[in-house]
Amino acid sequence: MLGARVERYQCRFPVVRALNPTVAEEADMASQYQDHHQFYVCRQCGYQITAPQWQIAVGESHEHVQCNPFGITFVFGCFSEAAGCGVIGAPQDAHSWFPGFFWRIAHCQQCGEHMGWFFAGNRDPFFGIILQRIRLQDTPTQ
Ligand SMILES: [Zn+2]
């Protein structure tokens, strides 16, 4: 069963590998597959948005609570990567929750649901993903 799962991930996440990988390389690849056992998917359509190993802390916290100018409160988590998100709109600096960062809207590439924001600026870019709009899933759906 485990073997079947690893094979499936080898298809989904091709890794450039040497013809004769060393034991250390094999172990490293195995741990990469383990990291991919869980995904965050869009709560609305199930599309794979991001994964736990991409969680990062920004301003010493992964989770942030912020209120937009319309009085809507969002609880979002920071991720270095959100491959399932599309990013639209011109970068905005008005009302940015992170000084020095511009934001753009990030949405689910499959259903278009607003997932959060992509922040880019003078430090490493990241995604702020609204935690209510994703759920943790053991295996990808597609
Ligand atoms: Zn979706």
Short mmCIF file of N, CA, C and O in Angstrom, two decimals, residues 63-66 72-77 115 117 128-133:
data_model
loop_
_atom_site.label_atom_id
_atom_site.label_comp_id
_atom_site.label_asym_id
_atom_site.label_seq_id
_atom_site.Cartn_x
_atom_site.Cartn_y
_atom_site.Cartn_z
N GLU A 63 0.20 32.47 11.62
CA GLU A 63 -1.20 32.87 11.52
C GLU A 63 -1.36 34.35 11.84
O GLU A 63 -0.75 34.85 12.78
N HIS A 64 -2.15 35.03 11.02
CA HIS A 64 -2.39 36.45 11.22
C HIS A 64 -3.89 36.72 11.19
O HIS A 64 -4.62 36.05 10.48
N VAL A 65 -4.30 37.71 11.96
CA VAL A 65 -5.69 38.17 11.92
C VAL A 65 -5.65 39.63 11.50
O VAL A 65 -4.95 40.44 12.13
N GLN A 66 -6.33 39.94 10.41
CA GLN A 66 -6.31 41.32 9.90
C GLN A 66 -7.70 41.71 9.44
O GLN A 66 -8.50 40.87 9.05
N ILE A 72 -14.03 43.72 7.16
CA ILE A 72 -14.10 42.26 7.16
C ILE A 72 -12.81 41.71 7.77
O ILE A 72 -11.71 42.12 7.39
N THR A 73 -12.97 40.82 8.75
CA THR A 73 -11.81 40.24 9.42
C THR A 73 -11.42 38.92 8.75
O THR A 73 -12.28 38.10 8.45
N PHE A 74 -10.13 38.77 8.50
CA PHE A 74 -9.61 37.55 7.88
C PHE A 74 -8.59 36.90 8.81
O PHE A 74 -7.77 37.59 9.40
N VAL A 75 -8.66 35.59 8.93
CA VAL A 75 -7.62 34.83 9.61
C VAL A 75 -6.88 34.07 8.52
O VAL A 75 -7.49 33.28 7.79
N PHE A 76 -5.61 34.35 8.36
CA PHE A 76 -4.88 33.70 7.28
C PHE A 76 -3.52 33.19 7.75
O PHE A 76 -2.96 33.67 8.74
N GLY A 77 -3.04 32.19 7.04
CA GLY A 77 -1.73 31.62 7.33
C GLY A 77 -0.76 32.00 6.22
O GLY A 77 -1.16 32.20 5.07
N MET A 115 -8.75 33.14 -2.34
CA MET A 115 -8.00 32.34 -1.37
C MET A 115 -7.20 33.22 -0.42
O MET A 115 -6.82 32.79 0.66
N TRP A 117 -4.01 36.43 -0.53
CA TRP A 117 -3.20 37.45 -1.18
C TRP A 117 -1.79 36.95 -1.40
O TRP A 117 -1.28 36.11 -0.66
N GLY A 128 -0.59 34.81 1.70
CA GLY A 128 -1.43 34.78 2.90
C GLY A 128 -2.72 34.08 2.49
O GLY A 128 -3.47 34.61 1.67
N ILE A 129 -2.94 32.86 3.02
CA ILE A 129 -4.10 32.07 2.60
C ILE A 129 -5.13 32.04 3.74
O ILE A 129 -4.80 31.70 4.88
N ILE A 130 -6.36 32.42 3.40
CA ILE A 130 -7.45 32.47 4.38
C ILE A 130 -7.73 31.05 4.86
O ILE A 130 -8.13 30.18 4.07
N LEU A 131 -7.52 30.81 6.16
CA LEU A 131 -7.54 29.44 6.67
C LEU A 131 -8.92 28.80 6.59
O LEU A 131 -9.04 27.59 6.44
N GLN A 132 -9.96 29.61 6.65
CA GLN A 132 -11.32 29.09 6.51
C GLN A 132 -11.60 28.51 5.13
O GLN A 132 -12.54 27.76 4.96
N ARG A 133 -10.82 28.92 4.15
CA ARG A 133 -11.13 28.52 2.77
C ARG A 133 -10.33 27.32 2.30
O ARG A 133 -10.42 26.92 1.14
#
